[in-house]
PDB file of C-alpha atoms in Angstrom:
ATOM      1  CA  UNK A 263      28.900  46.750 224.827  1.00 72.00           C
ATOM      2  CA  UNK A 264      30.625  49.958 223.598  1.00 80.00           C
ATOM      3  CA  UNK A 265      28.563  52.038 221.544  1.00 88.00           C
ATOM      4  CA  UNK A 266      30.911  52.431 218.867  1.00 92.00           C
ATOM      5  CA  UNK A 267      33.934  49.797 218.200  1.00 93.00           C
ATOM      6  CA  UNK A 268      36.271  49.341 215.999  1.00 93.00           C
ATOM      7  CA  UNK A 269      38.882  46.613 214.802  1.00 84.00           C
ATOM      8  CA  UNK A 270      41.675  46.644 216.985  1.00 75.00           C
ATOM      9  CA  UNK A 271      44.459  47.107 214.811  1.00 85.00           C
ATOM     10  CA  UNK A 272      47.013  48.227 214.485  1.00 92.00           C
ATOM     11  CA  UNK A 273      46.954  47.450 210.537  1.00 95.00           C
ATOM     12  CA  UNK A 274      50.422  47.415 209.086  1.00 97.00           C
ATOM     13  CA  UNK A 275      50.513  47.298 204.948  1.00 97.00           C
ATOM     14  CA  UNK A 276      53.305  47.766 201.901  1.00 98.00           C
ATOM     15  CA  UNK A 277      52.786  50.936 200.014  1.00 98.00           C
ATOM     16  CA  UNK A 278      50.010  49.824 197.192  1.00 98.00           C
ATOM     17  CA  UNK A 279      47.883  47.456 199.359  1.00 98.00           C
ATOM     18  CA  UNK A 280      44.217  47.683 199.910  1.00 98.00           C
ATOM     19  CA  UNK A 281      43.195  47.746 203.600  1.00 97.00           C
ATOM     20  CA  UNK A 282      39.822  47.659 204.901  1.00 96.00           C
ATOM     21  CA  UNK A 283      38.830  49.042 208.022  1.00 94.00           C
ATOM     22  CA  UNK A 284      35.261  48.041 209.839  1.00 94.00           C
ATOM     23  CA  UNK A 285      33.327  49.867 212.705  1.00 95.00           C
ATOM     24  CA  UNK A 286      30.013  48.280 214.743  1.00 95.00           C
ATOM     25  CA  UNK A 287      27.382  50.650 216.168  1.00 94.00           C
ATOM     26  CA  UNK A 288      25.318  49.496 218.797  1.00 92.00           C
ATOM     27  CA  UNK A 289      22.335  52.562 218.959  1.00 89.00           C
ATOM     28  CA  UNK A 290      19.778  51.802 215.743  1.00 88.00           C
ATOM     29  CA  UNK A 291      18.619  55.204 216.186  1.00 86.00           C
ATOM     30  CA  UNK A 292      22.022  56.668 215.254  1.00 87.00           C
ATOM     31  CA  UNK A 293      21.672  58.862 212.601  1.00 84.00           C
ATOM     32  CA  UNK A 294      24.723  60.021 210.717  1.00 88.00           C
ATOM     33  CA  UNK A 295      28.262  58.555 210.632  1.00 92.00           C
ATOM     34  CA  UNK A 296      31.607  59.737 209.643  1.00 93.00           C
ATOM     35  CA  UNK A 297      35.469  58.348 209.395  1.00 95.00           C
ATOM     36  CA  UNK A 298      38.261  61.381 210.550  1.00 95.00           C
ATOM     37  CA  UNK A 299      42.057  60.834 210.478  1.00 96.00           C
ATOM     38  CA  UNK A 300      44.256  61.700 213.288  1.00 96.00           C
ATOM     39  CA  UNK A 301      47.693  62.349 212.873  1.00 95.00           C
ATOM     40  CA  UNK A 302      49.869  61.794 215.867  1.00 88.00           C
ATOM     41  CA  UNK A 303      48.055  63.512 218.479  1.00 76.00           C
ATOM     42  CA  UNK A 304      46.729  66.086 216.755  1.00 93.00           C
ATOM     43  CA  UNK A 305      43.441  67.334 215.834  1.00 96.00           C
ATOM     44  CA  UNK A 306      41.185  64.635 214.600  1.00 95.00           C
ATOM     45  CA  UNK A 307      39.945  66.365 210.904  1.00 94.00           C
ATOM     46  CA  UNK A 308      36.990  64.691 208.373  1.00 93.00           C
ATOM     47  CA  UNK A 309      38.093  62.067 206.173  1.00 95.00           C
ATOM     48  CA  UNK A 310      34.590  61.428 204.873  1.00 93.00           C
ATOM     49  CA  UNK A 311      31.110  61.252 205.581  1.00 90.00           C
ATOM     50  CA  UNK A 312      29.242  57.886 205.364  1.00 90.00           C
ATOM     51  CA  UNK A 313      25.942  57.278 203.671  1.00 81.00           C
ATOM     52  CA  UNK A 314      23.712  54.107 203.081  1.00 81.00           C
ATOM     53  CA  UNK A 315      24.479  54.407 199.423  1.00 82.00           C
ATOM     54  CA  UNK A 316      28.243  54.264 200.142  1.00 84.00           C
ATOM     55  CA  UNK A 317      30.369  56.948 198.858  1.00 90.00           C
ATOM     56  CA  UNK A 318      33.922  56.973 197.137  1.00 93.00           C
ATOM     57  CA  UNK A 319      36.444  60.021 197.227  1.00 93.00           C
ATOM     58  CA  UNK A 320      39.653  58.768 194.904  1.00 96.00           C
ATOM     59  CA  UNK A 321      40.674  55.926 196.971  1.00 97.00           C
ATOM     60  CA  UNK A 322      39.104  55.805 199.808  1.00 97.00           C
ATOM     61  CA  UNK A 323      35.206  53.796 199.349  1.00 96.00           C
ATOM     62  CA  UNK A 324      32.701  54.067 202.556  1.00 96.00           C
ATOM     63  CA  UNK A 325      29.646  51.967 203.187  1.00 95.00           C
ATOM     64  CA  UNK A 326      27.239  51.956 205.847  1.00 94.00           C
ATOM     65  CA  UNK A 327      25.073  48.830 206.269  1.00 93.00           C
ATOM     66  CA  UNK A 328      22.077  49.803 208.421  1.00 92.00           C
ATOM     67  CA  UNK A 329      20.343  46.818 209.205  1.00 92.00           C
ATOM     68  CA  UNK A 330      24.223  45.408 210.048  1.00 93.00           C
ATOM     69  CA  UNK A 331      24.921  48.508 212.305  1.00 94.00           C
ATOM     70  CA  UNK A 332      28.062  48.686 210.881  1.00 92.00           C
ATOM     71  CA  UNK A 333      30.728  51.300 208.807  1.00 95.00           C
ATOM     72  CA  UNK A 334      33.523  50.415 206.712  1.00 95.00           C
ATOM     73  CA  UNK A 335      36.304  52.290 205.016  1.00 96.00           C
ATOM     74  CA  UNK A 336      38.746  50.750 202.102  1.00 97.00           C
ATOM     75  CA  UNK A 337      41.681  52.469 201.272  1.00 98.00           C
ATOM     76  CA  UNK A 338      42.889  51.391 197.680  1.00 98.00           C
ATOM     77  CA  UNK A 339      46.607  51.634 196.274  1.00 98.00           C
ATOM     78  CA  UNK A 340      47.881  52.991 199.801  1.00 98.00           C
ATOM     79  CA  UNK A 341      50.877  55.461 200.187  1.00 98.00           C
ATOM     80  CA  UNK A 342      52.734  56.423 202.887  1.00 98.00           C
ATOM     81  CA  UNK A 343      51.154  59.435 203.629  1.00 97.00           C
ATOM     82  CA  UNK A 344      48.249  57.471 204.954  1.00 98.00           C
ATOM     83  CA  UNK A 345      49.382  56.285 207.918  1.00 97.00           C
ATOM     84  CA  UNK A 346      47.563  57.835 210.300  1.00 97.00           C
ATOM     85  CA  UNK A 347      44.664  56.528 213.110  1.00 95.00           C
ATOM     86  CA  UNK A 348      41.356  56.302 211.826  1.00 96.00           C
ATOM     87  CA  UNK A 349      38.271  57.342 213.758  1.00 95.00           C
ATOM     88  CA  UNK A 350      35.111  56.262 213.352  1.00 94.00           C
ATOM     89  CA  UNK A 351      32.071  58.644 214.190  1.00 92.00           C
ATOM     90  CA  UNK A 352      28.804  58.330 214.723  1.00 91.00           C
ATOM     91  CA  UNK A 353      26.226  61.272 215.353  1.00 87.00           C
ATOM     92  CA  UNK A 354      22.789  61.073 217.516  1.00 77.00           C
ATOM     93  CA  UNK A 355      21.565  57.374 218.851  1.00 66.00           C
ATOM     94  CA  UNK A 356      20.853  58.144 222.759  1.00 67.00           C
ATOM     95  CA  UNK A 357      20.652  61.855 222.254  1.00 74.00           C
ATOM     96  CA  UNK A 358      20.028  64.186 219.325  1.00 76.00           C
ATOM     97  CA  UNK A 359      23.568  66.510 219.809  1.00 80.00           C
ATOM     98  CA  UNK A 360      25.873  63.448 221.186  1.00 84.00           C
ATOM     99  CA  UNK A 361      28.945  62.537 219.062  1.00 87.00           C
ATOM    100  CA  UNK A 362      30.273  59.181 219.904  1.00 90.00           C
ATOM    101  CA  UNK A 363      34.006  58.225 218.786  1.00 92.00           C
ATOM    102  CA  UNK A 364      35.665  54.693 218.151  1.00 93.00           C
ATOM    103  CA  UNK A 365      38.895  54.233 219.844  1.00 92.00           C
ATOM    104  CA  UNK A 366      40.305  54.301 215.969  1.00 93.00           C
ATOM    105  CA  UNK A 367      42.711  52.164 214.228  1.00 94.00           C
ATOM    106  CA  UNK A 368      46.315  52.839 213.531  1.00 94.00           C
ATOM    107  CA  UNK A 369      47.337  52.040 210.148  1.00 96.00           C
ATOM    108  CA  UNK A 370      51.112  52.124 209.320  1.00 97.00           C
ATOM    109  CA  UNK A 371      51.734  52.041 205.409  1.00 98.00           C
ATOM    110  CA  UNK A 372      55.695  51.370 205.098  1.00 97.00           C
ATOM    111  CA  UNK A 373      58.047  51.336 201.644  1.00 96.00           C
TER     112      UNK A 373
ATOM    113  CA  UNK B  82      41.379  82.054 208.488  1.00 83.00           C
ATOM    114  CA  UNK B  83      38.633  79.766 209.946  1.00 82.00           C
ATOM    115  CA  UNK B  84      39.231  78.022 212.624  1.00 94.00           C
ATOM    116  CA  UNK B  85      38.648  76.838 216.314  1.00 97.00           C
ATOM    117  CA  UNK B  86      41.401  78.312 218.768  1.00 97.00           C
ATOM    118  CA  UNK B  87      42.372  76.793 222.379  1.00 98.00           C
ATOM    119  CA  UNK B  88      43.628  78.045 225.299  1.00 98.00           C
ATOM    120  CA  UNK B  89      46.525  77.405 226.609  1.00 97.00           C
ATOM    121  CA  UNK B  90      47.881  74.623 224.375  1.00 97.00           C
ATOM    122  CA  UNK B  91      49.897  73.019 227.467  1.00 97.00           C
ATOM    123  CA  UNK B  92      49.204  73.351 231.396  1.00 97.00           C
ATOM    124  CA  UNK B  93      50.554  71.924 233.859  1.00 97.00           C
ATOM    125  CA  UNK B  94      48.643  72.237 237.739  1.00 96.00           C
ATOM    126  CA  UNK B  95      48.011  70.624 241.078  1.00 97.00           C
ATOM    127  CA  UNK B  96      44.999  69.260 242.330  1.00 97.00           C
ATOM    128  CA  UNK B  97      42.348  71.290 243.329  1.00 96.00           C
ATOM    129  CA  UNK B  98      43.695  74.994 241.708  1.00 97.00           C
ATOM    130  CA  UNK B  99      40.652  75.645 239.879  1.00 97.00           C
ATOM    131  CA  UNK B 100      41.390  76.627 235.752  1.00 97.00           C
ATOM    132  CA  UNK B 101      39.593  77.313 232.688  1.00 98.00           C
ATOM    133  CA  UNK B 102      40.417  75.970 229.218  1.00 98.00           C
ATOM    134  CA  UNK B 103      38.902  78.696 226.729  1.00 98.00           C
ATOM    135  CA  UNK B 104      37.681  77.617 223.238  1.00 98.00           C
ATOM    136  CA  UNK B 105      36.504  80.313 220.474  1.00 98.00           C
ATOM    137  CA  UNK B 106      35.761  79.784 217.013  1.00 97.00           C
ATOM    138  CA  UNK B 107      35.675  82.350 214.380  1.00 95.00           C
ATOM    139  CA  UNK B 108      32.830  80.502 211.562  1.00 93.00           C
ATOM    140  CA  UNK B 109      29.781  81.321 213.329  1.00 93.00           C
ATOM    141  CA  UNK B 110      29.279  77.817 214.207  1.00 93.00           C
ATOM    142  CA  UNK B 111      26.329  76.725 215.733  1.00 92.00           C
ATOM    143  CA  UNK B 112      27.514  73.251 217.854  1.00 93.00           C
ATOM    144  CA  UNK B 113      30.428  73.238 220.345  1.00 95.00           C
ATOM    145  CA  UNK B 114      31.377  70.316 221.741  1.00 95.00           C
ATOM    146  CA  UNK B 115      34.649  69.516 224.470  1.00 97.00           C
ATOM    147  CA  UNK B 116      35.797  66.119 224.300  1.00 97.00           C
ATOM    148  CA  UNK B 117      38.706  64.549 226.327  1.00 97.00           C
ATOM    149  CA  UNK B 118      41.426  61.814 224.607  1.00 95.00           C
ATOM    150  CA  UNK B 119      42.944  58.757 226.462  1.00 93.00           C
ATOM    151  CA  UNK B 120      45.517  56.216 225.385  1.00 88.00           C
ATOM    152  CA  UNK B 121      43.273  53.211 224.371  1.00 83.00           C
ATOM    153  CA  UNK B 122      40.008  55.412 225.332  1.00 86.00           C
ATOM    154  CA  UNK B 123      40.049  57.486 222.118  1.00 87.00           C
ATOM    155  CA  UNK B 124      37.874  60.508 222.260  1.00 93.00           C
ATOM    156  CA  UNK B 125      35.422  61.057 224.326  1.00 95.00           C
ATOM    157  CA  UNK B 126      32.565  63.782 224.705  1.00 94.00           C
ATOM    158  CA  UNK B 127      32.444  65.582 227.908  1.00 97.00           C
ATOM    159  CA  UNK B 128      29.649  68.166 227.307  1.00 96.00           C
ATOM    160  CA  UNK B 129      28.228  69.936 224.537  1.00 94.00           C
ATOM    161  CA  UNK B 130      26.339  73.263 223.178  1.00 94.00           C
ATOM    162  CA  UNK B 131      23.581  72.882 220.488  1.00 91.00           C
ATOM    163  CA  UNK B 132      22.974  76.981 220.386  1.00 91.00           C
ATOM    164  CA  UNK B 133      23.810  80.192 222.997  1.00 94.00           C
ATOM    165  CA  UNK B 134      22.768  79.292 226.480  1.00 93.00           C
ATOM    166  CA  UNK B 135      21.836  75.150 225.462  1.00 93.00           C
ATOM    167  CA  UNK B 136      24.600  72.974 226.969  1.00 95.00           C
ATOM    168  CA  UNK B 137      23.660  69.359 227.092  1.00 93.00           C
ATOM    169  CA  UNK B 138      25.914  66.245 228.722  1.00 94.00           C
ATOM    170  CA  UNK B 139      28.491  64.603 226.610  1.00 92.00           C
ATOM    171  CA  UNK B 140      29.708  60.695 228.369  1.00 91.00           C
ATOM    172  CA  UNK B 141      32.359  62.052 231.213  1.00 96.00           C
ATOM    173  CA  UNK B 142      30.828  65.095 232.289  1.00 97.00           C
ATOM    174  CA  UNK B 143      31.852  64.720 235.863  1.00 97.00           C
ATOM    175  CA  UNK B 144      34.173  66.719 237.258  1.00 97.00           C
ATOM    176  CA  UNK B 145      33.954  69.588 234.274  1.00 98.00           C
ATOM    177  CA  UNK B 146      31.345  72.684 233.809  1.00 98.00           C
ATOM    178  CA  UNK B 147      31.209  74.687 230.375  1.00 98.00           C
ATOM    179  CA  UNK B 148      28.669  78.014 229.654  1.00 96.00           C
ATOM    180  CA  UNK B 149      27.579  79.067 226.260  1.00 97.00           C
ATOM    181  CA  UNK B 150      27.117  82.610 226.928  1.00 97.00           C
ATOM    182  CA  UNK B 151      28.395  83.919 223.456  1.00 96.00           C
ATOM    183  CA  UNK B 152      28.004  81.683 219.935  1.00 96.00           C
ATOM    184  CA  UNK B 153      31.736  81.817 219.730  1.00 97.00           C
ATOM    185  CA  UNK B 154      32.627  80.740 223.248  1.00 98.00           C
ATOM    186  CA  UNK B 155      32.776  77.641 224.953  1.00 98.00           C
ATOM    187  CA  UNK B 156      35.336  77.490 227.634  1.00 98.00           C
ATOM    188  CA  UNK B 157      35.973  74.344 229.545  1.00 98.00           C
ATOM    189  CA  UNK B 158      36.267  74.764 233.676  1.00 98.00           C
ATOM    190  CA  UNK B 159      37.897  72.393 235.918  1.00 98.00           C
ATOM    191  CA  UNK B 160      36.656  73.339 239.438  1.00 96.00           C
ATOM    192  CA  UNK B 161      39.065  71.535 240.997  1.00 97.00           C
ATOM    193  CA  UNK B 162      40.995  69.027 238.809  1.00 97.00           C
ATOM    194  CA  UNK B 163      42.111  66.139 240.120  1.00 97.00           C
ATOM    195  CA  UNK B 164      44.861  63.902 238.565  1.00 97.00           C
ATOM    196  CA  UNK B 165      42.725  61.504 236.593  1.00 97.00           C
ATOM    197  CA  UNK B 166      42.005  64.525 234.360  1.00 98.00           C
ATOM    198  CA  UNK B 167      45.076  64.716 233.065  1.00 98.00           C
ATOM    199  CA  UNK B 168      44.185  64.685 229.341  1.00 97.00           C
ATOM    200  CA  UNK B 169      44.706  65.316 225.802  1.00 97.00           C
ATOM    201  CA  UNK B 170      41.282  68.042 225.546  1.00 98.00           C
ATOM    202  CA  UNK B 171      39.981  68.776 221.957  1.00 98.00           C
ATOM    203  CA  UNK B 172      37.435  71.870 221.053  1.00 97.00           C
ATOM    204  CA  UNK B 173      35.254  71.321 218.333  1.00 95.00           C
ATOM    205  CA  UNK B 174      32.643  73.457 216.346  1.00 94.00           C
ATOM    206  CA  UNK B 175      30.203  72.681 213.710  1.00 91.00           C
ATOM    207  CA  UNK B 176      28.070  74.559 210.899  1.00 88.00           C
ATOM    208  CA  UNK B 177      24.646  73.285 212.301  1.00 77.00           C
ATOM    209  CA  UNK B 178      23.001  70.703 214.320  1.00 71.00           C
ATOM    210  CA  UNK B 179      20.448  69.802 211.203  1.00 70.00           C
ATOM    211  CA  UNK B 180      20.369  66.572 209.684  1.00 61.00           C
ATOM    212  CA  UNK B 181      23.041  65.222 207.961  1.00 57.00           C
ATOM    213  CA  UNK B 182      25.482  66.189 211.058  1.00 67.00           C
ATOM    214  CA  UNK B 183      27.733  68.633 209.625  1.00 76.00           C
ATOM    215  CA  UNK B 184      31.731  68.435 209.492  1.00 86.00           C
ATOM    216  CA  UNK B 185      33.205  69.168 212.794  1.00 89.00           C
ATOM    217  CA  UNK B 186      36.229  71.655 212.997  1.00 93.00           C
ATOM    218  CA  UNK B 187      38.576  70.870 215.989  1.00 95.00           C
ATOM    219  CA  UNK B 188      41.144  72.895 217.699  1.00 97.00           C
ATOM    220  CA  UNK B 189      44.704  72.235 218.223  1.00 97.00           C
ATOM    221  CA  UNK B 190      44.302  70.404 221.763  1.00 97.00           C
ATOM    222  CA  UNK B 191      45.244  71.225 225.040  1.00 98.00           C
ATOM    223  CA  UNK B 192      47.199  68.931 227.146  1.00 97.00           C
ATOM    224  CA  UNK B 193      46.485  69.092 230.283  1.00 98.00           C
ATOM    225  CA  UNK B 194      48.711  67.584 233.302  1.00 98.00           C
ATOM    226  CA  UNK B 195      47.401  67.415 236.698  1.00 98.00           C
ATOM    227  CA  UNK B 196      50.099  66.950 239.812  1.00 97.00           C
TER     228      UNK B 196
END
């Protein structure tokens, strides 16, 4: 089992749709998780962190479910600009300094 | 301007010509990390540097060696690369290793072919 998966994807939505995305840990001892956005092959940059009393920045809503193992991300009224791949991250588990990365899920947002 | 800087942003090499990727951020950043990025692999760690002279094994290290000799530095060496390390490479620095993890800062990437 991977230590960090995602749903497949890829998610394609109309501009204005909600879209959830969900991500499975398998290491209980993990200790902090994130979700970054990639744009086309380049550099992966912080979308938001994720914390067990879930966390909202405009319209994007995370929620980490410990006993679950598992992160989600909703993206409300979505525009074009958010098409993008979205990783999810988790920090610690096996070892204290070892950042593990989903394989991230494209979403395509079209008119 | 903060960021994390690579070097060179494209290379193309044969097997076996040894090369270094260099990495240097400007933030005073404790953690380094390298990680390497594969179609349908996503990123993956290859080593990383809690502190100066404290490197510690990411999930591929084979085949790579890094040194933490300076808190800005990290370069990435490729003794002798061999075609299955042709990669999409990605430098990345954070604040702190304290708990919560802190936001990592990436560089631009270096892609990396290997004949």
């Amino acid at each position: 089992r991977k230590e960090v998966e995602q749903d497949p994807g890829p998610f394609n939505v109309p501009e204005g749709a909600t879209v959830a995305f969900n991500c499975t840990y398998s290491n209980s001892a993990s200790q902090s998780f994130f979700w970054y956005r990639q744009d086309c092959r380049k550099e992966p940059k912080l979308l938001m962190s994720v914390y067990s009393s879930g966390n909202e920045d405009g319209r994007f809503t995370a929620q980490l479910n410990r006993a679950s193992q598992y992160i989600s991300l909703l993206i409300r009224d979505s525009k074009l600009s958010d098409s993008a791949t979205y990783l999810c991250v988790v920090w610690g588990g096996t070892s204290y300094g070892k950042l593990t990365f989903g394989q991230g899920t494209i979403l395509t947002v079209h008119p | 301007e903060a960021q994390v800087t690579q070097n060179p942003r494209y290379l193309i090499t044969v097997t076996g010509k040894k090369l270094t990727v260099t990495c240097s951020q400007n933030m005073n950043h404790e953690y380094m990390s390298w990680y390497r990025q594969d179609p349908g692999l996503g990123l993956r760690q290859i080593y990383y540097s809690m502190n100066v002279e404290v490197t510690d094994k990411g999930d591929v290290p084979e085949g790579y060696k890094v040194s933490r000799k300076e808190k800005r530095n990290f370069p990435l060496i490729l003794e002798s690369p061999s075609p299955n390390q042709t990669s999409l490479y990605f430098c990345a620095s954070s604040l702190s290793t304290a708990q919560p993890a802190y936001e990592q800062y990436f560089g631009p990437g270096t892609r990396l072919t290997v004949t």
